[in-house]
PDB file of C-alpha atoms and ligand atoms in Angstrom:
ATOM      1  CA  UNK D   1      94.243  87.606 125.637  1.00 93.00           C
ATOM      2  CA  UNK D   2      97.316  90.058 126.397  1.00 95.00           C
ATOM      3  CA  UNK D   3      99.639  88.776 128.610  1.00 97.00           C
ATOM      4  CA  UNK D   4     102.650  90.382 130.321  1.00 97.00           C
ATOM      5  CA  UNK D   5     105.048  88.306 132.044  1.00 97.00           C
ATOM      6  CA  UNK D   6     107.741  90.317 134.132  1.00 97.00           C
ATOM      7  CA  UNK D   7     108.146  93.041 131.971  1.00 97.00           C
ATOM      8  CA  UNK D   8     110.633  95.797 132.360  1.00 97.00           C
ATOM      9  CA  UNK D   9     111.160  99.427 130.814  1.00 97.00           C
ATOM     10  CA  UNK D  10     114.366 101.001 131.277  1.00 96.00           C
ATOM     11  CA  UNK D  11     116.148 103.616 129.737  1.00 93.00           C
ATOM     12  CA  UNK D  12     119.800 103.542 130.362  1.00 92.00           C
ATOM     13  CA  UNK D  13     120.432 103.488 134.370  1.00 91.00           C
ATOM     14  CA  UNK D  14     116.433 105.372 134.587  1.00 94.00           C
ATOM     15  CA  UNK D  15     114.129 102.256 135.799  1.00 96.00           C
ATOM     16  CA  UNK D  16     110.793 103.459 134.507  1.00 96.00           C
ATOM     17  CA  UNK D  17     108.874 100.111 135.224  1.00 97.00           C
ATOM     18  CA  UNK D  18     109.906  96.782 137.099  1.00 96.00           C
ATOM     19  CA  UNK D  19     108.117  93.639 137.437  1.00 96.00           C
ATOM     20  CA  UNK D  20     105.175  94.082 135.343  1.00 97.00           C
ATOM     21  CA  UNK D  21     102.909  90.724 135.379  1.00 97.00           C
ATOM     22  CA  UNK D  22      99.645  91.261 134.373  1.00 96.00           C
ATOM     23  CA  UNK D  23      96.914  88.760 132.215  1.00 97.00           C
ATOM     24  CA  UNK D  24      94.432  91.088 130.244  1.00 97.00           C
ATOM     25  CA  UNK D  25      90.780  89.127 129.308  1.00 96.00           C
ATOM     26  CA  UNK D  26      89.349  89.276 126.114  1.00 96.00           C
ATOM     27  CA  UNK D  27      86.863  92.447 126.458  1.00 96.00           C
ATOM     28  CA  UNK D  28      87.812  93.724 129.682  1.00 96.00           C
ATOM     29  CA  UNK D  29      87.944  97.915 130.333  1.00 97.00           C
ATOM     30  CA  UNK D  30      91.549  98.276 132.337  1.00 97.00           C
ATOM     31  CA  UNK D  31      91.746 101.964 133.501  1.00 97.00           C
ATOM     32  CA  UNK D  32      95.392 102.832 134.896  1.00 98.00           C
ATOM     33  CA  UNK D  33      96.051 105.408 136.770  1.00 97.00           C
ATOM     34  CA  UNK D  34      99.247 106.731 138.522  1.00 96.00           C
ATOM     35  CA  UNK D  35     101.036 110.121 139.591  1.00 95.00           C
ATOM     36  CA  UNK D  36     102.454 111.845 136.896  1.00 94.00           C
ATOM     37  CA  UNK D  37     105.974 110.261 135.066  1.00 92.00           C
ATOM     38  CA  UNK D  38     105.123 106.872 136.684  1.00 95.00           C
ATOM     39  CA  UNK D  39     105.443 105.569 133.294  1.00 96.00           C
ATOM     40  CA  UNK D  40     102.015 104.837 132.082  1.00 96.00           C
ATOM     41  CA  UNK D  41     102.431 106.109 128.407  1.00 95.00           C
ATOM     42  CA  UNK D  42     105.433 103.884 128.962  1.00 96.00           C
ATOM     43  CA  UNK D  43     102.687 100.636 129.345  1.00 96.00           C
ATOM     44  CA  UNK D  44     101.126 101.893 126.573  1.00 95.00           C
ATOM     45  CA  UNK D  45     103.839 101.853 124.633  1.00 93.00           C
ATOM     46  CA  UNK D  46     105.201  98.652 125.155  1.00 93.00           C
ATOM     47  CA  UNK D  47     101.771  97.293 124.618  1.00 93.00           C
ATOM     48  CA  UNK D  48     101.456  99.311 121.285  1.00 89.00           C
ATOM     49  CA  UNK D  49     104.846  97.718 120.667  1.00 88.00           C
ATOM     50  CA  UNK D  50     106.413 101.214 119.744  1.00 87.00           C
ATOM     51  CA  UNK D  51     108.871 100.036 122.475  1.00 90.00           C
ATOM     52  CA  UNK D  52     110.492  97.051 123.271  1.00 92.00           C
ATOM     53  CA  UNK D  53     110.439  96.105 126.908  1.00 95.00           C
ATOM     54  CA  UNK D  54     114.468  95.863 128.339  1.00 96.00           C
ATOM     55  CA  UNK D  55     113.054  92.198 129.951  1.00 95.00           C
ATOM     56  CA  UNK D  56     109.958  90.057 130.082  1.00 96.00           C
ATOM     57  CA  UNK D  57     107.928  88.785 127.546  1.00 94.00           C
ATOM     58  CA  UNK D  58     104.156  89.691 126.350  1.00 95.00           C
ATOM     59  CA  UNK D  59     102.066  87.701 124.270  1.00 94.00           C
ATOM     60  CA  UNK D  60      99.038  87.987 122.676  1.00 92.00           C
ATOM     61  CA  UNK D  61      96.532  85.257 122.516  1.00 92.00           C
ATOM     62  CA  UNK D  62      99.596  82.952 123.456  1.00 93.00           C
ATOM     63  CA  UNK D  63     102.188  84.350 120.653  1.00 91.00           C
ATOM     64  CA  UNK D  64     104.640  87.012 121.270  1.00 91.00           C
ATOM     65  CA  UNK D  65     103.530  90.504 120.215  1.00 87.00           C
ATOM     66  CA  UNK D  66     104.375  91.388 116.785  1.00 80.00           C
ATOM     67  CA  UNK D  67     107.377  93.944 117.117  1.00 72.00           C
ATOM     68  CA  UNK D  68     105.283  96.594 115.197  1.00 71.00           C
ATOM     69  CA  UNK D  69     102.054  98.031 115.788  1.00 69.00           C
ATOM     70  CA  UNK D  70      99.766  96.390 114.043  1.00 73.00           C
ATOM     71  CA  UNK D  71      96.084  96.559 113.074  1.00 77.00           C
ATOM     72  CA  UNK D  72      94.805  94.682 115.818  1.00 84.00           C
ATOM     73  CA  UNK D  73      96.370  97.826 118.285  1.00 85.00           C
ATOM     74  CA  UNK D  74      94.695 101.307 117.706  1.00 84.00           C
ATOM     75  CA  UNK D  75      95.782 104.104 120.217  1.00 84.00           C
ATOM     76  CA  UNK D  76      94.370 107.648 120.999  1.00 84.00           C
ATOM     77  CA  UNK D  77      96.069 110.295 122.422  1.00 82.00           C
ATOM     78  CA  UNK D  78      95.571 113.136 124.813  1.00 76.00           C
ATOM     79  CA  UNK D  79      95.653 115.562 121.784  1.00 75.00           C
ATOM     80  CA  UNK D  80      95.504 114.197 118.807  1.00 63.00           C
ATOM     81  CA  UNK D  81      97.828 115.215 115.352  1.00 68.00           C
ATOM     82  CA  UNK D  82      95.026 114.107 113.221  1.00 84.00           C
ATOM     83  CA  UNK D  83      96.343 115.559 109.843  1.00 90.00           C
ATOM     84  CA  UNK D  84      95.471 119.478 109.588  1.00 91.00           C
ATOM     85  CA  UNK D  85      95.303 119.270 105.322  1.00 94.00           C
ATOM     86  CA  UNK D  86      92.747 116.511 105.490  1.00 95.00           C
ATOM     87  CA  UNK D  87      89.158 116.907 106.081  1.00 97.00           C
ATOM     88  CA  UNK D  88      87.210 114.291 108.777  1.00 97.00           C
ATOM     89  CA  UNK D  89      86.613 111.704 106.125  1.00 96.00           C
ATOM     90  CA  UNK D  90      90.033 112.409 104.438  1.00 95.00           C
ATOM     91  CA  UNK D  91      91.737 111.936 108.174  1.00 94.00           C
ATOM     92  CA  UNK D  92      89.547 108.530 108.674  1.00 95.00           C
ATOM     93  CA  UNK D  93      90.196 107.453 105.134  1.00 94.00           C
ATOM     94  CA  UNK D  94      93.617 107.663 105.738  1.00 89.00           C
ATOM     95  CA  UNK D  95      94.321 104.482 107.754  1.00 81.00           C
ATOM     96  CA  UNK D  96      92.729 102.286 104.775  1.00 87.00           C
ATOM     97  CA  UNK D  97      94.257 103.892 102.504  1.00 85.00           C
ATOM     98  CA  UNK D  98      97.572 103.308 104.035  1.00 77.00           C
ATOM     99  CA  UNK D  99      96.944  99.313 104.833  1.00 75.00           C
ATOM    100  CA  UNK D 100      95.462  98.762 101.273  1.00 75.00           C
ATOM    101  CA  UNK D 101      97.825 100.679  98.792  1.00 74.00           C
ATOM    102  CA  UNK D 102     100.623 101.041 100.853  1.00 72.00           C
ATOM    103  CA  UNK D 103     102.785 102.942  98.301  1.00 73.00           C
ATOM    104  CA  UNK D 104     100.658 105.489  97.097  1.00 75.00           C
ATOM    105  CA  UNK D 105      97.984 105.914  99.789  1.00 74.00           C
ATOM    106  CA  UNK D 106      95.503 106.180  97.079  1.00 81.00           C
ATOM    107  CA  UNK D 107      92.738 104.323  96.444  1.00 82.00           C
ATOM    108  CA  UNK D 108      90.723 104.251  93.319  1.00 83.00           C
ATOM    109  CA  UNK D 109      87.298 103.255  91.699  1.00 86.00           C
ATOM    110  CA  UNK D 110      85.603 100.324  93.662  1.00 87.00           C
ATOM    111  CA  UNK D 111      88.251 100.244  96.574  1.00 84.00           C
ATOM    112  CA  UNK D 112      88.032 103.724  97.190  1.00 90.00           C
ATOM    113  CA  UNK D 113      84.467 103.743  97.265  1.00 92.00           C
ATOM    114  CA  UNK D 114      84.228 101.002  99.596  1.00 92.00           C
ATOM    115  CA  UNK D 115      86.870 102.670 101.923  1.00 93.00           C
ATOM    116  CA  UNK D 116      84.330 105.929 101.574  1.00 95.00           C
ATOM    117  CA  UNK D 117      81.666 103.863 102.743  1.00 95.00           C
ATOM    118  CA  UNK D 118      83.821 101.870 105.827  1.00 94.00           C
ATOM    119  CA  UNK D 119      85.028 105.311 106.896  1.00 96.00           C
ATOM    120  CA  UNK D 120      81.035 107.056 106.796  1.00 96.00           C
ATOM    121  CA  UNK D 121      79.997 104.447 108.787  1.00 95.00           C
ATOM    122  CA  UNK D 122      82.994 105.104 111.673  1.00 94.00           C
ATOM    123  CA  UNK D 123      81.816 108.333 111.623  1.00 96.00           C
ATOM    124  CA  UNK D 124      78.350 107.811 112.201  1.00 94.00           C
ATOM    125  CA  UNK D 125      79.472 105.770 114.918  1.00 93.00           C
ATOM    126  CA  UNK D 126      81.474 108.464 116.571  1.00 93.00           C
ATOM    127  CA  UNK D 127      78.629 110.664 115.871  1.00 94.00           C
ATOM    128  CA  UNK D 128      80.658 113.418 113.293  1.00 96.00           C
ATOM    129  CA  UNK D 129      78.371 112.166 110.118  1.00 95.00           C
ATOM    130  CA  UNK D 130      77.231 115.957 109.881  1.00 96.00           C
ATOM    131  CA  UNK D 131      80.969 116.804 109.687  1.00 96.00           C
ATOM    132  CA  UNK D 132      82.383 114.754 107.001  1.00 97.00           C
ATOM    133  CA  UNK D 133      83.918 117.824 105.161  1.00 97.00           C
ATOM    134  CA  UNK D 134      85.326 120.053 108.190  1.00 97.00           C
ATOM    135  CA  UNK D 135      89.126 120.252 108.680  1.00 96.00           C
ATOM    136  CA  UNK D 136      90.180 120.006 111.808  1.00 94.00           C
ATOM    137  CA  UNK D 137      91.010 123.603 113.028  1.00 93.00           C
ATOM    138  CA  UNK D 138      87.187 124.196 112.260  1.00 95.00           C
ATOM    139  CA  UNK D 139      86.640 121.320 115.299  1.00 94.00           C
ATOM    140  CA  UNK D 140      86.580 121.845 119.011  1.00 92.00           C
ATOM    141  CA  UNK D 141      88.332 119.610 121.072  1.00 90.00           C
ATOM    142  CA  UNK D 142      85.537 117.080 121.543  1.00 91.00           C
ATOM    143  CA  UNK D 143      85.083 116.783 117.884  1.00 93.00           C
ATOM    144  CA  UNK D 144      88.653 116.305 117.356  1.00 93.00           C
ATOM    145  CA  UNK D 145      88.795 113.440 119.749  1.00 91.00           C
ATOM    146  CA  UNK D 146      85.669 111.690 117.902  1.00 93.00           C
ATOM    147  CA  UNK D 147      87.913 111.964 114.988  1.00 95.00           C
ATOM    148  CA  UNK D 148      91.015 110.584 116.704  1.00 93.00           C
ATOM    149  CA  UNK D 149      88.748 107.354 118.066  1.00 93.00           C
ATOM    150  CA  UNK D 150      87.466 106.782 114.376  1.00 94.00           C
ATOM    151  CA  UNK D 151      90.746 106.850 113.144  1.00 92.00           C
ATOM    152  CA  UNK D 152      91.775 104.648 115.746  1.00 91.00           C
ATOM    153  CA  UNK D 153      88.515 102.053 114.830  1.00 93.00           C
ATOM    154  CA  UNK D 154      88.786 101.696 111.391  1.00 92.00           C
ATOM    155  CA  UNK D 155      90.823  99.482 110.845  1.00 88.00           C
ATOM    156  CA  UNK D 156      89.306  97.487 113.298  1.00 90.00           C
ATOM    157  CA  UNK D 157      91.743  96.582 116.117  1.00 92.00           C
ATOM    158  CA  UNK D 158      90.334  94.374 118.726  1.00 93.00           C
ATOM    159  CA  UNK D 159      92.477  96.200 121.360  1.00 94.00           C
ATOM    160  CA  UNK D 160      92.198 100.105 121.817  1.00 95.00           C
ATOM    161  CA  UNK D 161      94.842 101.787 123.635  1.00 95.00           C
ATOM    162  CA  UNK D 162      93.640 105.435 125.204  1.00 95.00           C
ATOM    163  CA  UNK D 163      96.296 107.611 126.600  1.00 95.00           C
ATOM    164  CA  UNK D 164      94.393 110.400 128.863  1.00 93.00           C
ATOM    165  CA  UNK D 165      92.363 110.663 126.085  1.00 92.00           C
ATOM    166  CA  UNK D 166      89.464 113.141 127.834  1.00 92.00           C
ATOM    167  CA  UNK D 167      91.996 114.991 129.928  1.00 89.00           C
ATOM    168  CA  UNK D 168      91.884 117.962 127.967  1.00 86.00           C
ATOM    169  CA  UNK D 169      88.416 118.188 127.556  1.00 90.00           C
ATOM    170  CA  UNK D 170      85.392 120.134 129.537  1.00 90.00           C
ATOM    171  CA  UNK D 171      83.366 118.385 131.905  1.00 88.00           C
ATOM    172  CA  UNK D 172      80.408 118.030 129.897  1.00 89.00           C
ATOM    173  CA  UNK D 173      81.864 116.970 126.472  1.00 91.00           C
ATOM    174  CA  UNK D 174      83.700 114.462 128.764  1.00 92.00           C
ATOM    175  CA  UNK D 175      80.708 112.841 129.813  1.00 93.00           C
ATOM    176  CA  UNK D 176      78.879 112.734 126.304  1.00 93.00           C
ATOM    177  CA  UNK D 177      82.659 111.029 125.896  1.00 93.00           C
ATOM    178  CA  UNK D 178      82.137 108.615 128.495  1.00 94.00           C
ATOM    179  CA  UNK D 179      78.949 107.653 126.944  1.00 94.00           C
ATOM    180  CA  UNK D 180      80.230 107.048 123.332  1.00 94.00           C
ATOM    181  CA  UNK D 181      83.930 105.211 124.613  1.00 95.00           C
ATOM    182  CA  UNK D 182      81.382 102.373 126.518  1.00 95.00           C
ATOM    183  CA  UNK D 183      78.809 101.727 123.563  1.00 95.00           C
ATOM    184  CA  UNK D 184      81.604 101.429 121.097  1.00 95.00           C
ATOM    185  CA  UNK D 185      83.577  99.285 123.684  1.00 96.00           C
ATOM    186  CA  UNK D 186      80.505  96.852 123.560  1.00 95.00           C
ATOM    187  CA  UNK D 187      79.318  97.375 120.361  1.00 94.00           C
ATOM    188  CA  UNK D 188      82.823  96.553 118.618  1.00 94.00           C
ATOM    189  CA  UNK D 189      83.647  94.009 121.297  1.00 95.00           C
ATOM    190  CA  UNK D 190      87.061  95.628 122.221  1.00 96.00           C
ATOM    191  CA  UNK D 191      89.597  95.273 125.286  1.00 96.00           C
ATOM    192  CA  UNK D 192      90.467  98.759 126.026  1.00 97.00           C
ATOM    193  CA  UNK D 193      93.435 100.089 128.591  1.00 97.00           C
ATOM    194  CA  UNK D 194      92.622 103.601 129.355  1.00 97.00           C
ATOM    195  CA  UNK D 195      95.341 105.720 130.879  1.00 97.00           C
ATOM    196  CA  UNK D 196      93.358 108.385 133.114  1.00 96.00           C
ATOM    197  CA  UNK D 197      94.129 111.192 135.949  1.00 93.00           C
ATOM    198  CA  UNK D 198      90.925 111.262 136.378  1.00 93.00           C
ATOM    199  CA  UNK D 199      90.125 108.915 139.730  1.00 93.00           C
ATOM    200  CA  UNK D 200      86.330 109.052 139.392  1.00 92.00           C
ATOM    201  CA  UNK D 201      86.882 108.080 135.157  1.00 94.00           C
ATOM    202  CA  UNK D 202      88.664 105.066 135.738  1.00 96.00           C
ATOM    203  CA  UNK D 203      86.116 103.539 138.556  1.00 94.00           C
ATOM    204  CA  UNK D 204      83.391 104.631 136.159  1.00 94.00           C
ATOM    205  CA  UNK D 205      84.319 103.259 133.040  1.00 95.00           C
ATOM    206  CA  UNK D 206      86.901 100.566 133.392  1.00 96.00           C
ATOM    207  CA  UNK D 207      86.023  96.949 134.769  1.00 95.00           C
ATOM    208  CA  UNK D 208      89.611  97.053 136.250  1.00 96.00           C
ATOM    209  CA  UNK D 209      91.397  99.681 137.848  1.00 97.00           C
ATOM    210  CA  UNK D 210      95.421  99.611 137.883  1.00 97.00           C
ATOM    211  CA  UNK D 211      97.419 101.662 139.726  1.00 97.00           C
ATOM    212  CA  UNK D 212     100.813 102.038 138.612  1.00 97.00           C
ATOM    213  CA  UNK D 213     103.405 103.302 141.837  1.00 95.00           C
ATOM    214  CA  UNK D 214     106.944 102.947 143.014  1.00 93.00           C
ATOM    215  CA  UNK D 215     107.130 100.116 145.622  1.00 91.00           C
ATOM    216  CA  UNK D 216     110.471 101.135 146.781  1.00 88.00           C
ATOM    217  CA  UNK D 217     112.015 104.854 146.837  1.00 87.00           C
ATOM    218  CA  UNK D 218     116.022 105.436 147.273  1.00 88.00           C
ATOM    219  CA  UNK D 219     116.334 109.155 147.856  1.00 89.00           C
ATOM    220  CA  UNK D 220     119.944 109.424 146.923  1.00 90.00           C
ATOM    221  CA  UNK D 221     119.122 107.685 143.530  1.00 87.00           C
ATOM    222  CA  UNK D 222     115.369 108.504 142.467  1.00 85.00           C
ATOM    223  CA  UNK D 223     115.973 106.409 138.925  1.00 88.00           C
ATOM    224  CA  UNK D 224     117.109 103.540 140.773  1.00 90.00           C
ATOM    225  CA  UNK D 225     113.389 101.702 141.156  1.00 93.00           C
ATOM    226  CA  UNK D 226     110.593 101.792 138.567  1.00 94.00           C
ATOM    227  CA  UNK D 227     107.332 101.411 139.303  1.00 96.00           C
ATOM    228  CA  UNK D 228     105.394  98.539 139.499  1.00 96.00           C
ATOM    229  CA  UNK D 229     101.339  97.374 139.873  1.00 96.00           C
ATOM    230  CA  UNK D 230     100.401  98.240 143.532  1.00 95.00           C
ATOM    231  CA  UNK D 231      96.700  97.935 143.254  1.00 95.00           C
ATOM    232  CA  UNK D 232      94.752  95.992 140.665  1.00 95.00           C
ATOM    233  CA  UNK D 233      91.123  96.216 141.823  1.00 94.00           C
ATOM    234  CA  UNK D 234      88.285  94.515 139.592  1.00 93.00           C
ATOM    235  CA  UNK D 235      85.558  96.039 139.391  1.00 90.00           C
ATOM    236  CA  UNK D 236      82.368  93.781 139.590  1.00 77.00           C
ATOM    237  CA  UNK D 237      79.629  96.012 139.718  1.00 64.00           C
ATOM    238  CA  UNK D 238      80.420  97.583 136.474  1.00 64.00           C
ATOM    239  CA  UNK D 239      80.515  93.759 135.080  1.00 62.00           C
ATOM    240  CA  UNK D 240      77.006  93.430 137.033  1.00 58.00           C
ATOM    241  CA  UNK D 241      75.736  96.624 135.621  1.00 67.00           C
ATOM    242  CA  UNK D 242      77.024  95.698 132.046  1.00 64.00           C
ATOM    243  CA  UNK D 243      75.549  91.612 132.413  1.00 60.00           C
ATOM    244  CA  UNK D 244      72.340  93.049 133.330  1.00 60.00           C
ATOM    245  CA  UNK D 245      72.000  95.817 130.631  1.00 65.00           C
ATOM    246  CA  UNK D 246      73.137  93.024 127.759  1.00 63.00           C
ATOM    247  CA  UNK D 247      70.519  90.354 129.981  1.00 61.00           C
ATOM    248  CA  UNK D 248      67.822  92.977 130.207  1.00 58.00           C
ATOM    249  CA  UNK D 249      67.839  92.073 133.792  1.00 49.00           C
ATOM    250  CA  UNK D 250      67.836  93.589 137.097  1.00 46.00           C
ATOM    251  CA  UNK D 251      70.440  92.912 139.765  1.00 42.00           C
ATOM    252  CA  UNK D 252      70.419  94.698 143.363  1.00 44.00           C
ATOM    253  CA  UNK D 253      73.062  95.683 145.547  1.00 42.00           C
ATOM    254  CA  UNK D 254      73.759  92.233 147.144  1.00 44.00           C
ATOM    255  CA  UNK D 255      73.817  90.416 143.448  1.00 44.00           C
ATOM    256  CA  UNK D 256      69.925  89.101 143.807  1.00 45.00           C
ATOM    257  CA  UNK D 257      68.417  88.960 140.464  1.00 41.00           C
TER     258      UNK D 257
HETATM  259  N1  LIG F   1     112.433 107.815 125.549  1.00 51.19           N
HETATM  260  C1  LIG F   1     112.715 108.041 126.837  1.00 51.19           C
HETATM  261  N2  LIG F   1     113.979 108.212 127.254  1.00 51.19           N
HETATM  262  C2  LIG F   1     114.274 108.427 128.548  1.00 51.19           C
HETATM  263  N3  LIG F   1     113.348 108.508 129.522  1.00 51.19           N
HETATM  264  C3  LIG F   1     112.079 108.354 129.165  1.00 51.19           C
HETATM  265  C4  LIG F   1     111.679 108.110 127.810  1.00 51.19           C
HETATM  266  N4  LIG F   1     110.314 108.008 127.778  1.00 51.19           N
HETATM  267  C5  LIG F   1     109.900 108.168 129.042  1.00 51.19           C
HETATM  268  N5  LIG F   1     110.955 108.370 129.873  1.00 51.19           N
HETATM  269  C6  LIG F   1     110.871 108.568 131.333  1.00 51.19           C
HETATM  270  O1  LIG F   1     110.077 107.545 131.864  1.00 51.19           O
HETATM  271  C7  LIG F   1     109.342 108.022 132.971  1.00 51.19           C
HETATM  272  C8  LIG F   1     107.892 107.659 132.803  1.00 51.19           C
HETATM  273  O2  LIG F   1     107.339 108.411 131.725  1.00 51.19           O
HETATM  274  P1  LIG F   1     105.855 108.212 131.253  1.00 51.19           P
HETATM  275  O3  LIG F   1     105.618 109.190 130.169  1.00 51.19           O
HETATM  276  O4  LIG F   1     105.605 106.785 130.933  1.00 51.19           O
HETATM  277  O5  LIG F   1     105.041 108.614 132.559  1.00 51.19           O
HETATM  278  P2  LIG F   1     103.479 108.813 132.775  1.00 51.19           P
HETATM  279  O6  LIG F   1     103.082 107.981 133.927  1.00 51.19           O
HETATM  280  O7  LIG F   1     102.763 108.598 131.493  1.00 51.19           O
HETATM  281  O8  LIG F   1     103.411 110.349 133.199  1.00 51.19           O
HETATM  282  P3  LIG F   1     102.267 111.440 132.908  1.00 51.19           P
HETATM  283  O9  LIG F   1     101.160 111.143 133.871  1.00 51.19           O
HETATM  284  O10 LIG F   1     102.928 112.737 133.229  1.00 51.19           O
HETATM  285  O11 LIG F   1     101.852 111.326 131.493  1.00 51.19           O
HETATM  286  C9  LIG F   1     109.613 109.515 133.069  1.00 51.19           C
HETATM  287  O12 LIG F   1     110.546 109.710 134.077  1.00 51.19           O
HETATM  288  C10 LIG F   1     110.185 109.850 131.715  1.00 51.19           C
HETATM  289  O13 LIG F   1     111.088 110.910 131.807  1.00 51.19           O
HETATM  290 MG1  LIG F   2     101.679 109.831 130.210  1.00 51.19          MG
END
């Protein structure tokens, strides 16, 4: 579905990333992970296309990416600037309001209504439908990251872009996370790329895990290589574990139904 072919980030004489081929499938979970300034908000970015790449080409389903982010892209940051003035449903509103009445942001009679209903139902789905009303300095961080991911859903992208997205959360609101990011991943049918630090994240959620290193190092110039894919490691019992929850079947360790 996404396809990069040789892609490059640079800025100025500062090689961020070099050499970047990599085919994405339809529906897979692609964790990345990396030391820090490696340049995987950098991927992200180029993939949200909020930057160009300086070379290479990505496509997606065969065409070149639109130069703008557009609906079929939704992203989630580490911390999120959902919109202090607006309430939950006001922040997830926001987004349709936007792509329908561009101008004004406003929506009115049967539109808006519809929109209400669109956005209720995201937020059922992220599990905040007791919270429609709350502004977001009454959330805690958890809650504010349910917020960001139904923002991020409503207008439906097909590919969901997650930079560290649980790193600043506690260990148990990061697992009630981990449980909500896979059932929407299956039950919208995305392709998600997940930046994480998190080692033990990225082999439990993704179906792929990239690491994103330097290949080559010149001390006397540390901007002179970028990094590049050193390990891309698919992950087949998650995609045993997932075929056998949607199959209602059993599979054992050596793949014996
Ligand atoms: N707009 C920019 N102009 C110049 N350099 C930039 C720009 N954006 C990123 N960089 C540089 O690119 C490199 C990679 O940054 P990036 O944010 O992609 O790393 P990262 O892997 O996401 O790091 P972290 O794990 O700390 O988030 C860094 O050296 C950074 O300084
Ligand atoms: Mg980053």
């Amino acid at each position: 579905m996404l396809s990069l072919t040789n892609v490059w980030v640079e800025y100025g004489e500062k090689v961020v990333l070099e050499r970047i081929s990599l085919d994405i499938a339809e529906g897979a979970f692609v964790s990345i992970i990396g030391p820090s300034g490696a340049g995987k908000s950098s991927l992200l970015r180029v993939i949200l296309g909020q930057d160009q790449p300086s070379r290479g080409n990505i496509t997606l389903d065969g065409k070149p990416l639109p130069a703008e982010c557009g609906p079929d892209r939704g992203v989630v940051f580490q911390r999120y600037s959902v919109f202090p003035h607006l309430t939950v449903l006001g922040n997830t509103l926001l987004g349709l309001e936007f792509a329908q009445a561009p101008l004004t942001a406003r929506l009115f009679g049967s539109a808006r209504k519809a929109a209400v209903a669109q956005a209720e139902e995201m937020l059922a789905a992220v599990g905040l439908s007791d919270s429609l009303d709350l502004y977001p300095t009454e959330m805690s961080g958890g809650m504010q990251q349910r917020l960001a991911i139904a923002q991020a859903l409503i207008k439906r992208p097909r590919i969901l872009l997650l930079d560290e997205p649980f790193g600043a959360l506690d260990p148990g609101i990061r697992t009630d996370m981990h449980t909500l990011i896979t059932r929407l991943w299956r039950e919208f049918g995305l392709t998600i790329v997940m930046v994480t630090h998190d080692i033990k994240e990225a082999f439990g959620l993704g179906t792929r895990v990239l690491t994103l290193d330097k290949r080559r190092h010149d001390p006397h110039a540390p901007h002179r290589y970028g990094a590049g894919v050193i390990y891309d490691i698919a992950l087949t019992r998650r995609m045993a574990a997932e075929a056998e929850m949607e199959a209602g079947i059993t599979i054992d360790k050596n793949g014996n139904n």
